[in-house]
mmCIF file of C-alpha atoms in Angstrom:
data_model
loop_
_atom_site.group_PDB
_atom_site.id
_atom_site.type_symbol
_atom_site.label_atom_id
_atom_site.label_comp_id
_atom_site.label_asym_id
_atom_site.label_seq_id
_atom_site.Cartn_x
_atom_site.Cartn_y
_atom_site.Cartn_z
ATOM 1 C CA UNK Q 10 118.037 -55.573 -12.795
ATOM 2 C CA UNK Q 11 118.494 -56.185 -9.050
ATOM 3 C CA UNK Q 12 118.424 -52.427 -8.458
ATOM 4 C CA UNK Q 13 115.158 -52.127 -10.397
ATOM 5 C CA UNK Q 14 113.615 -54.923 -8.312
ATOM 6 C CA UNK Q 15 114.642 -53.211 -5.072
ATOM 7 C CA UNK Q 16 113.144 -49.949 -6.332
ATOM 8 C CA UNK Q 17 109.832 -51.641 -7.205
ATOM 9 C CA UNK Q 18 109.609 -53.370 -3.810
ATOM 10 C CA UNK Q 19 110.459 -50.148 -1.977
ATOM 11 C CA UNK Q 20 107.797 -48.232 -3.920
ATOM 12 C CA UNK Q 21 105.171 -50.847 -3.106
ATOM 13 C CA UNK Q 22 106.100 -50.757 0.597
ATOM 14 C CA UNK Q 23 105.779 -46.968 0.695
ATOM 15 C CA UNK Q 24 102.425 -47.091 -1.102
ATOM 16 C CA UNK Q 25 101.139 -49.783 1.248
ATOM 17 C CA UNK Q 26 102.247 -47.762 4.293
ATOM 18 C CA UNK Q 27 100.514 -44.679 2.893
ATOM 19 C CA UNK Q 28 97.094 -46.239 2.497
ATOM 20 C CA UNK Q 29 97.415 -48.019 5.854
ATOM 21 C CA UNK Q 30 98.203 -44.749 7.600
ATOM 22 C CA UNK Q 31 95.163 -43.139 6.016
ATOM 23 C CA UNK Q 32 92.697 -45.761 7.249
ATOM 24 C CA UNK Q 33 89.887 -44.198 9.297
ATOM 25 C CA UNK Q 34 89.617 -45.175 12.960
ATOM 26 C CA UNK Q 35 88.202 -48.682 13.040
ATOM 27 C CA UNK Q 36 87.166 -48.270 16.683
ATOM 28 C CA UNK Q 37 84.039 -46.347 15.664
ATOM 29 C CA UNK Q 38 82.738 -49.611 14.242
ATOM 30 C CA UNK Q 39 83.241 -51.505 17.497
ATOM 31 C CA UNK Q 40 80.393 -53.770 18.559
ATOM 32 C CA UNK Q 41 78.410 -52.738 21.669
ATOM 33 C CA UNK Q 42 78.731 -54.722 24.887
ATOM 34 C CA UNK Q 43 75.021 -55.169 25.606
ATOM 35 C CA UNK Q 44 71.609 -55.357 23.941
ATOM 36 C CA UNK Q 45 69.354 -52.319 24.453
ATOM 37 C CA UNK Q 46 65.723 -52.708 25.536
ATOM 38 C CA UNK Q 47 63.085 -50.157 26.569
ATOM 39 C CA UNK Q 48 62.204 -49.646 30.227
ATOM 40 C CA UNK Q 49 58.630 -50.573 29.330
ATOM 41 C CA UNK Q 50 59.771 -54.023 28.179
ATOM 42 C CA UNK Q 51 62.983 -55.159 29.929
ATOM 43 C CA UNK Q 52 64.721 -58.030 28.191
ATOM 44 C CA UNK Q 53 64.439 -61.336 30.066
ATOM 45 C CA UNK Q 54 65.219 -64.904 29.095
ATOM 46 C CA UNK Q 55 61.648 -65.963 29.876
ATOM 47 C CA UNK Q 56 60.090 -63.350 27.596
ATOM 48 C CA UNK Q 57 62.555 -64.143 24.827
ATOM 49 C CA UNK Q 58 61.748 -67.870 25.163
ATOM 50 C CA UNK Q 59 58.026 -67.176 24.836
ATOM 51 C CA UNK Q 60 58.721 -64.810 21.941
ATOM 52 C CA UNK Q 61 60.767 -67.436 20.152
ATOM 53 C CA UNK Q 62 57.883 -69.896 20.379
ATOM 54 C CA UNK Q 63 55.434 -67.309 19.061
ATOM 55 C CA UNK Q 64 57.870 -66.338 16.269
ATOM 56 C CA UNK Q 65 57.915 -69.899 14.915
ATOM 57 C CA UNK Q 66 54.210 -70.646 15.488
ATOM 58 C CA UNK Q 67 52.138 -70.717 12.292
ATOM 59 C CA UNK Q 68 48.979 -70.301 14.351
ATOM 60 C CA UNK Q 69 49.734 -66.577 14.527
ATOM 61 C CA UNK Q 70 48.326 -66.351 10.983
ATOM 62 C CA UNK Q 71 44.660 -66.631 10.072
ATOM 63 C CA UNK Q 72 45.221 -69.696 7.886
ATOM 64 C CA UNK Q 73 47.550 -71.368 10.362
ATOM 65 C CA UNK Q 74 50.102 -71.760 7.592
ATOM 66 C CA UNK Q 75 52.496 -68.833 8.085
ATOM 67 C CA UNK Q 76 54.746 -67.876 10.993
ATOM 68 C CA UNK Q 77 57.054 -64.915 11.452
ATOM 69 C CA UNK Q 78 59.870 -67.384 10.708
ATOM 70 C CA UNK Q 79 58.312 -68.201 7.332
ATOM 71 C CA UNK Q 80 59.623 -64.898 5.976
ATOM 72 C CA UNK Q 81 62.380 -64.341 8.553
ATOM 73 C CA UNK Q 82 64.103 -67.693 8.326
ATOM 74 C CA UNK Q 83 67.292 -68.619 10.209
ATOM 75 C CA UNK Q 84 68.461 -70.384 7.044
ATOM 76 C CA UNK Q 85 68.103 -67.180 4.992
ATOM 77 C CA UNK Q 86 69.925 -64.780 7.329
ATOM 78 C CA UNK Q 87 66.549 -63.972 8.926
ATOM 79 C CA UNK Q 88 65.030 -62.852 5.639
ATOM 80 C CA UNK Q 89 63.502 -65.143 3.011
ATOM 81 C CA UNK Q 90 65.817 -64.923 -0.003
ATOM 82 C CA UNK Q 91 62.927 -63.927 -2.255
ATOM 83 C CA UNK Q 92 62.834 -60.922 -4.567
ATOM 84 C CA UNK Q 93 59.382 -60.111 -3.251
ATOM 85 C CA UNK Q 94 57.805 -61.536 -0.100
ATOM 86 C CA UNK Q 95 55.597 -64.601 0.026
ATOM 87 C CA UNK Q 96 51.940 -63.927 -0.858
ATOM 88 C CA UNK Q 97 52.765 -60.439 -2.175
ATOM 89 C CA UNK Q 98 51.691 -61.103 -5.758
ATOM 90 C CA UNK Q 99 49.397 -58.387 -7.073
ATOM 91 C CA UNK Q 100 50.076 -56.064 -4.134
ATOM 92 C CA UNK Q 101 51.256 -52.596 -5.150
ATOM 93 C CA UNK Q 102 54.569 -51.460 -3.689
ATOM 94 C CA UNK Q 103 55.385 -54.894 -2.267
ATOM 95 C CA UNK Q 104 58.870 -54.819 -0.775
ATOM 96 C CA UNK Q 105 61.600 -57.349 -0.108
ATOM 97 C CA UNK Q 106 61.608 -58.916 3.349
ATOM 98 C CA UNK Q 107 64.353 -57.231 5.427
ATOM 99 C CA UNK Q 108 66.424 -59.127 7.962
ATOM 100 C CA UNK Q 109 65.537 -58.857 11.645
ATOM 101 C CA UNK Q 110 69.162 -59.326 12.722
ATOM 102 C CA UNK Q 111 70.377 -56.580 15.060
ATOM 103 C CA UNK Q 112 66.914 -55.028 15.157
ATOM 104 C CA UNK Q 113 67.311 -54.221 18.872
ATOM 105 C CA UNK Q 114 69.218 -51.108 17.800
ATOM 106 C CA UNK Q 115 66.685 -49.861 15.252
ATOM 107 C CA UNK Q 116 64.859 -46.599 15.882
ATOM 108 C CA UNK Q 117 62.683 -46.853 12.770
ATOM 109 C CA UNK Q 118 61.478 -50.164 11.374
ATOM 110 C CA UNK Q 119 60.108 -51.344 8.041
ATOM 111 C CA UNK Q 120 61.501 -49.981 4.767
ATOM 112 C CA UNK Q 121 59.532 -46.756 5.190
ATOM 113 C CA UNK Q 122 60.023 -46.375 8.955
ATOM 114 C CA UNK Q 123 56.346 -46.592 9.802
ATOM 115 C CA UNK Q 124 57.019 -48.479 13.061
ATOM 116 C CA UNK Q 125 59.088 -46.826 15.761
ATOM 117 C CA UNK Q 126 59.574 -49.861 18.042
ATOM 118 C CA UNK Q 127 59.856 -53.618 17.709
ATOM 119 C CA UNK Q 128 56.660 -53.899 19.750
ATOM 120 C CA UNK Q 129 54.790 -51.754 17.211
ATOM 121 C CA UNK Q 130 56.374 -53.565 14.295
ATOM 122 C CA UNK Q 131 55.243 -56.975 15.575
ATOM 123 C CA UNK Q 132 51.626 -56.046 14.923
ATOM 124 C CA UNK Q 133 52.102 -55.177 11.246
ATOM 125 C CA UNK Q 134 52.890 -58.533 9.581
ATOM 126 C CA UNK Q 135 50.274 -60.282 11.707
ATOM 127 C CA UNK Q 136 47.483 -57.930 10.621
ATOM 128 C CA UNK Q 137 48.561 -57.129 7.023
ATOM 129 C CA UNK Q 138 46.179 -58.702 4.506
ATOM 130 C CA UNK Q 139 48.865 -60.049 2.145
ATOM 131 C CA UNK Q 140 50.950 -61.473 4.986
ATOM 132 C CA UNK Q 141 49.549 -63.266 8.060
ATOM 133 C CA UNK Q 142 46.133 -61.663 7.590
ATOM 134 C CA UNK Q 143 44.850 -62.007 11.172
ATOM 135 C CA UNK Q 144 43.253 -59.652 13.680
ATOM 136 C CA UNK Q 145 44.731 -59.372 17.136
ATOM 137 C CA UNK Q 146 41.526 -60.047 19.070
ATOM 138 C CA UNK Q 147 41.099 -63.362 17.247
ATOM 139 C CA UNK Q 148 44.773 -64.187 17.779
ATOM 140 C CA UNK Q 149 44.484 -63.610 21.540
ATOM 141 C CA UNK Q 150 41.397 -65.820 21.607
ATOM 142 C CA UNK Q 151 43.184 -68.573 19.687
ATOM 143 C CA UNK Q 152 46.220 -68.554 21.971
ATOM 144 C CA UNK Q 153 44.018 -68.611 25.074
ATOM 145 C CA UNK Q 154 42.686 -71.950 23.881
ATOM 146 C CA UNK Q 155 46.172 -73.479 23.638
ATOM 147 C CA UNK Q 156 46.889 -74.830 27.116
ATOM 148 C CA UNK Q 157 50.605 -75.214 26.431
ATOM 149 C CA UNK Q 158 51.052 -71.454 26.201
ATOM 150 C CA UNK Q 159 49.805 -70.770 29.744
ATOM 151 C CA UNK Q 160 53.010 -71.814 31.582
ATOM 152 C CA UNK Q 161 55.118 -69.869 29.069
ATOM 153 C CA UNK Q 162 53.145 -66.664 29.696
ATOM 154 C CA UNK Q 163 53.314 -67.297 33.449
ATOM 155 C CA UNK Q 164 57.099 -67.667 33.339
ATOM 156 C CA UNK Q 165 57.438 -64.528 31.229
ATOM 157 C CA UNK Q 166 54.945 -62.226 32.956
ATOM 158 C CA UNK Q 167 54.069 -63.740 36.328
ATOM 159 C CA UNK Q 168 50.598 -65.041 35.404
ATOM 160 C CA UNK Q 169 48.959 -66.825 32.465
ATOM 161 C CA UNK Q 170 46.941 -63.882 31.150
ATOM 162 C CA UNK Q 171 47.325 -63.545 27.373
ATOM 163 C CA UNK Q 172 46.962 -60.118 25.762
ATOM 164 C CA UNK Q 173 47.998 -58.224 22.655
ATOM 165 C CA UNK Q 174 50.577 -56.266 24.635
ATOM 166 C CA UNK Q 175 52.204 -59.384 26.040
ATOM 167 C CA UNK Q 176 52.302 -61.065 22.641
ATOM 168 C CA UNK Q 177 54.079 -58.093 21.043
ATOM 169 C CA UNK Q 178 56.424 -57.647 24.017
ATOM 170 C CA UNK Q 179 57.468 -61.297 23.833
ATOM 171 C CA UNK Q 180 57.986 -61.192 20.053
ATOM 172 C CA UNK Q 181 60.042 -58.001 20.386
ATOM 173 C CA UNK Q 182 62.123 -59.558 23.179
ATOM 174 C CA UNK Q 183 63.040 -62.568 21.061
ATOM 175 C CA UNK Q 184 63.975 -60.399 18.092
ATOM 176 C CA UNK Q 185 66.286 -58.345 20.320
ATOM 177 C CA UNK Q 186 68.309 -61.494 21.004
ATOM 178 C CA UNK Q 187 69.048 -61.962 17.286
ATOM 179 C CA UNK Q 188 72.480 -60.373 17.131
ATOM 180 C CA UNK Q 189 75.072 -61.027 14.429
ATOM 181 C CA UNK Q 190 77.900 -63.390 15.282
ATOM 182 C CA UNK Q 191 81.370 -61.917 15.650
ATOM 183 C CA UNK Q 192 82.734 -61.442 12.129
ATOM 184 C CA UNK Q 193 86.354 -61.335 10.937
ATOM 185 C CA UNK Q 194 86.027 -57.549 10.769
ATOM 186 C CA UNK Q 195 85.115 -57.452 14.471
ATOM 187 C CA UNK Q 196 88.258 -59.387 15.334
ATOM 188 C CA UNK Q 197 90.276 -56.923 13.266
ATOM 189 C CA UNK Q 198 88.654 -54.006 15.100
ATOM 190 C CA UNK Q 199 89.657 -55.726 18.354
ATOM 191 C CA UNK Q 200 93.295 -55.740 17.227
ATOM 192 C CA UNK Q 201 93.816 -59.023 15.379
ATOM 193 C CA UNK Q 202 95.705 -57.864 12.277
ATOM 194 C CA UNK Q 203 95.454 -61.298 10.684
ATOM 195 C CA UNK Q 204 91.655 -61.483 10.981
ATOM 196 C CA UNK Q 205 91.003 -59.998 7.548
ATOM 197 C CA UNK Q 206 92.984 -59.973 4.324
ATOM 198 C CA UNK Q 207 95.075 -57.109 2.974
ATOM 199 C CA UNK Q 208 92.473 -56.841 0.222
ATOM 200 C CA UNK Q 209 89.710 -56.332 2.794
ATOM 201 C CA UNK Q 210 91.794 -53.679 4.561
ATOM 202 C CA UNK Q 211 92.220 -51.814 1.289
ATOM 203 C CA UNK Q 212 88.489 -52.226 0.726
ATOM 204 C CA UNK Q 213 87.835 -50.636 4.106
ATOM 205 C CA UNK Q 214 89.777 -47.609 2.900
ATOM 206 C CA UNK Q 215 87.774 -47.459 -0.345
ATOM 207 C CA UNK Q 216 84.553 -47.835 1.675
ATOM 208 C CA UNK Q 217 85.455 -44.762 3.749
ATOM 209 C CA UNK Q 218 87.135 -42.619 1.082
ATOM 210 C CA UNK Q 219 85.006 -39.575 0.154
ATOM 211 C CA UNK Q 220 86.707 -39.473 -3.226
ATOM 212 C CA UNK Q 221 86.021 -43.135 -3.905
ATOM 213 C CA UNK Q 222 82.969 -45.209 -2.946
ATOM 214 C CA UNK Q 223 82.157 -43.210 0.230
ATOM 215 C CA UNK Q 224 79.788 -45.964 1.336
ATOM 216 C CA UNK Q 225 80.265 -44.827 4.945
ATOM 217 C CA UNK Q 226 78.173 -41.723 4.245
ATOM 218 C CA UNK Q 227 75.092 -43.915 4.779
ATOM 219 C CA UNK Q 228 76.470 -47.250 5.999
ATOM 220 C CA UNK Q 229 77.908 -46.044 9.300
ATOM 221 C CA UNK Q 230 77.856 -47.401 12.884
ATOM 222 C CA UNK Q 231 78.797 -50.950 13.926
ATOM 223 C CA UNK Q 232 75.775 -52.220 11.997
ATOM 224 C CA UNK Q 233 76.825 -50.305 8.879
ATOM 225 C CA UNK Q 234 73.639 -48.268 8.612
ATOM 226 C CA UNK Q 235 72.783 -44.699 9.561
ATOM 227 C CA UNK Q 236 69.172 -45.734 10.329
ATOM 228 C CA UNK Q 237 68.025 -43.017 7.975
ATOM 229 C CA UNK Q 238 66.218 -42.879 4.624
ATOM 230 C CA UNK Q 239 67.654 -42.096 1.197
ATOM 231 C CA UNK Q 240 66.579 -42.066 -2.422
ATOM 232 C CA UNK Q 241 69.345 -43.962 -4.196
ATOM 233 C CA UNK Q 242 67.874 -43.549 -7.671
ATOM 234 C CA UNK Q 243 66.210 -46.893 -8.308
ATOM 235 C CA UNK Q 244 63.629 -47.016 -11.134
ATOM 236 C CA UNK Q 245 60.780 -47.707 -8.718
ATOM 237 C CA UNK Q 246 57.469 -45.862 -8.455
ATOM 238 C CA UNK Q 247 57.266 -46.717 -4.759
ATOM 239 C CA UNK Q 248 57.554 -43.473 -2.758
ATOM 240 C CA UNK Q 249 58.829 -45.257 0.358
ATOM 241 C CA UNK Q 250 59.249 -42.844 3.254
ATOM 242 C CA UNK Q 251 57.781 -40.143 1.036
ATOM 243 C CA UNK Q 252 54.322 -41.660 1.424
ATOM 244 C CA UNK Q 253 54.575 -41.252 5.223
ATOM 245 C CA UNK Q 254 55.671 -37.604 5.356
ATOM 246 C CA UNK Q 255 54.334 -34.380 3.795
ATOM 247 C CA UNK Q 256 54.816 -34.270 0.022
ATOM 248 C CA UNK Q 257 56.924 -31.126 0.263
ATOM 249 C CA UNK Q 258 59.645 -33.089 2.071
ATOM 250 C CA UNK Q 259 61.376 -33.694 -1.234
ATOM 251 C CA UNK Q 260 64.344 -35.712 -0.028
ATOM 252 C CA UNK Q 261 62.064 -38.384 1.423
ATOM 253 C CA UNK Q 262 60.354 -39.123 -1.900
ATOM 254 C CA UNK Q 263 61.476 -42.589 -3.111
ATOM 255 C CA UNK Q 264 63.560 -42.841 0.070
ATOM 256 C CA UNK Q 265 64.047 -46.121 1.916
ATOM 257 C CA UNK Q 266 65.803 -47.130 5.094
ATOM 258 C CA UNK Q 267 69.511 -47.827 4.766
ATOM 259 C CA UNK Q 268 69.936 -51.590 5.234
ATOM 260 C CA UNK Q 269 72.740 -53.077 7.285
ATOM 261 C CA UNK Q 270 75.699 -54.566 5.418
ATOM 262 C CA UNK Q 271 76.310 -57.240 8.031
ATOM 263 C CA UNK Q 272 75.678 -60.869 7.127
ATOM 264 C CA UNK Q 273 74.585 -60.187 3.573
ATOM 265 C CA UNK Q 274 73.552 -63.079 1.420
ATOM 266 C CA UNK Q 275 76.264 -63.506 -1.237
ATOM 267 C CA UNK Q 276 74.061 -62.930 -4.284
ATOM 268 C CA UNK Q 277 71.181 -60.939 -2.836
ATOM 269 C CA UNK Q 278 68.518 -59.979 -3.613
ATOM 270 C CA UNK Q 279 69.364 -56.421 -2.590
ATOM 271 C CA UNK Q 280 67.498 -53.102 -2.332
ATOM 272 C CA UNK Q 281 63.949 -52.568 -1.047
ATOM 273 C CA UNK Q 282 62.438 -54.145 -4.158
ATOM 274 C CA UNK Q 283 64.916 -56.986 -4.565
ATOM 275 C CA UNK Q 284 65.813 -55.637 -7.999
ATOM 276 C CA UNK Q 285 69.585 -56.154 -7.840
ATOM 277 C CA UNK Q 286 71.558 -59.384 -7.566
ATOM 278 C CA UNK Q 287 75.271 -59.572 -6.824
ATOM 279 C CA UNK Q 288 77.561 -57.052 -5.146
ATOM 280 C CA UNK Q 289 79.229 -56.129 -8.431
ATOM 281 C CA UNK Q 290 75.855 -55.044 -9.785
ATOM 282 C CA UNK Q 291 75.194 -53.040 -6.610
ATOM 283 C CA UNK Q 292 78.492 -51.199 -7.051
ATOM 284 C CA UNK Q 293 77.707 -50.599 -10.729
ATOM 285 C CA UNK Q 294 74.406 -48.959 -9.756
ATOM 286 C CA UNK Q 295 76.077 -46.621 -7.277
ATOM 287 C CA UNK Q 296 78.866 -45.758 -9.712
ATOM 288 C CA UNK Q 297 76.728 -44.588 -12.605
ATOM 289 C CA UNK Q 298 73.178 -45.910 -12.888
ATOM 290 C CA UNK Q 299 71.147 -43.906 -10.346
ATOM 291 C CA UNK Q 300 68.174 -42.032 -11.779
ATOM 292 C CA UNK Q 301 68.779 -38.297 -11.514
ATOM 293 C CA UNK Q 302 65.810 -36.598 -9.820
ATOM 294 C CA UNK Q 303 65.180 -33.895 -7.263
ATOM 295 C CA UNK Q 304 64.825 -36.321 -4.381
ATOM 296 C CA UNK Q 305 68.090 -38.163 -5.099
ATOM 297 C CA UNK Q 306 70.287 -38.313 -2.001
ATOM 298 C CA UNK Q 307 73.052 -35.704 -1.961
ATOM 299 C CA UNK Q 308 75.461 -38.510 -1.100
ATOM 300 C CA UNK Q 309 74.813 -40.179 -4.447
ATOM 301 C CA UNK Q 310 77.838 -38.879 -6.325
ATOM 302 C CA UNK Q 311 79.306 -40.694 -9.317
ATOM 303 C CA UNK Q 312 82.723 -42.225 -8.755
ATOM 304 C CA UNK Q 313 85.252 -44.467 -10.435
ATOM 305 C CA UNK Q 314 86.878 -47.612 -9.077
ATOM 306 C CA UNK Q 315 89.566 -49.759 -10.609
ATOM 307 C CA UNK Q 316 88.957 -53.501 -10.870
ATOM 308 C CA UNK Q 317 91.279 -53.989 -7.896
ATOM 309 C CA UNK Q 318 89.456 -51.384 -5.787
ATOM 310 C CA UNK Q 319 86.132 -52.999 -6.605
ATOM 311 C CA UNK Q 320 87.308 -56.475 -5.617
ATOM 312 C CA UNK Q 321 88.862 -54.998 -2.450
ATOM 313 C CA UNK Q 322 85.566 -53.336 -1.541
ATOM 314 C CA UNK Q 323 83.716 -56.621 -1.965
ATOM 315 C CA UNK Q 324 86.349 -58.401 0.151
ATOM 316 C CA UNK Q 325 85.757 -55.866 2.923
ATOM 317 C CA UNK Q 326 81.961 -56.302 2.793
ATOM 318 C CA UNK Q 327 82.398 -60.065 2.978
ATOM 319 C CA UNK Q 328 84.531 -59.612 6.120
ATOM 320 C CA UNK Q 329 81.352 -58.363 7.847
ATOM 321 C CA UNK Q 330 79.829 -61.841 7.651
ATOM 322 C CA UNK Q 331 79.834 -63.635 10.996
ATOM 323 C CA UNK Q 332 78.143 -66.735 9.630
ATOM 324 C CA UNK Q 333 74.623 -68.019 10.138
ATOM 325 C CA UNK Q 334 73.081 -67.441 13.550
ATOM 326 C CA UNK Q 335 71.973 -70.919 14.494
ATOM 327 C CA UNK Q 336 68.629 -70.975 16.250
ATOM 328 C CA UNK Q 337 66.680 -74.208 16.540
ATOM 329 C CA UNK Q 338 62.927 -74.045 16.109
ATOM 330 C CA UNK Q 339 61.089 -74.748 19.404
ATOM 331 C CA UNK Q 340 58.528 -77.447 20.061
ATOM 332 C CA UNK Q 341 55.079 -75.941 19.613
ATOM 333 C CA UNK Q 342 52.726 -75.843 22.616
ATOM 334 C CA UNK Q 343 49.623 -78.047 22.358
#
């Protein structure tokens, strides 16, 4: 009996060594050392401070009842936790509110990529009818009448002139400062072997294995997104990126931007339409439930996972959570 026990332990040690040796290089997921910003809008503390105030100010909406932070709330991982966004009822192709965490690194914004910069993106929720429903000329006029904003614009730009460009530059600057906290996975990447569990390490292998989940095909980079667009076979009539490109670009039909896996809410909602709750249900969709159509991403291949592999994969994804980014709402200028 003792010999059998030794044999079992030895076999387990060999198996554990084998999967550990086959782990992909974790260094390619290393966090960057600095926050990027365009030369046309260098990142400064003063601009970010002004942008933070604007981000939380409900007066940026026509009704005066909705701020950027209404749908991108610090308490909801900078999303809103809703299946569909606030005030989206009755709007065709309404999409779940994405997080703005780590948006400094994005090269295409919104689910369909229709904004190429944070400055361009800032305009869209302000002017969209079913969101903040305001026009920029009226917004500039309103802010010019708020005396408390003048010193903030002076500190940020050198004088108290208020313009559309300065508003969007300040909002973009604040959003660039919203960077995920260091997660257990980051500490593991840095060399702390105790930072994540053995289950999470096995899950990292499953995540990267082309013959298993192969999540890394789309969820690459330190943010765990390839910043591209894919049709993952959801039963949605929304064409996504396909509505922004020529119809003959088949692979972009029903395609949506790959979301980051960092700092996910535990139960969702997930996907562009908020149609899936729970990571187990997400995995189930990728394993076998994608709608087969011409535009379906070539990376959407059916696979099998054991119960242990599935729980390991979830443990790995949870190791990407650095905890809530605590940002206190500013006092509004009068």
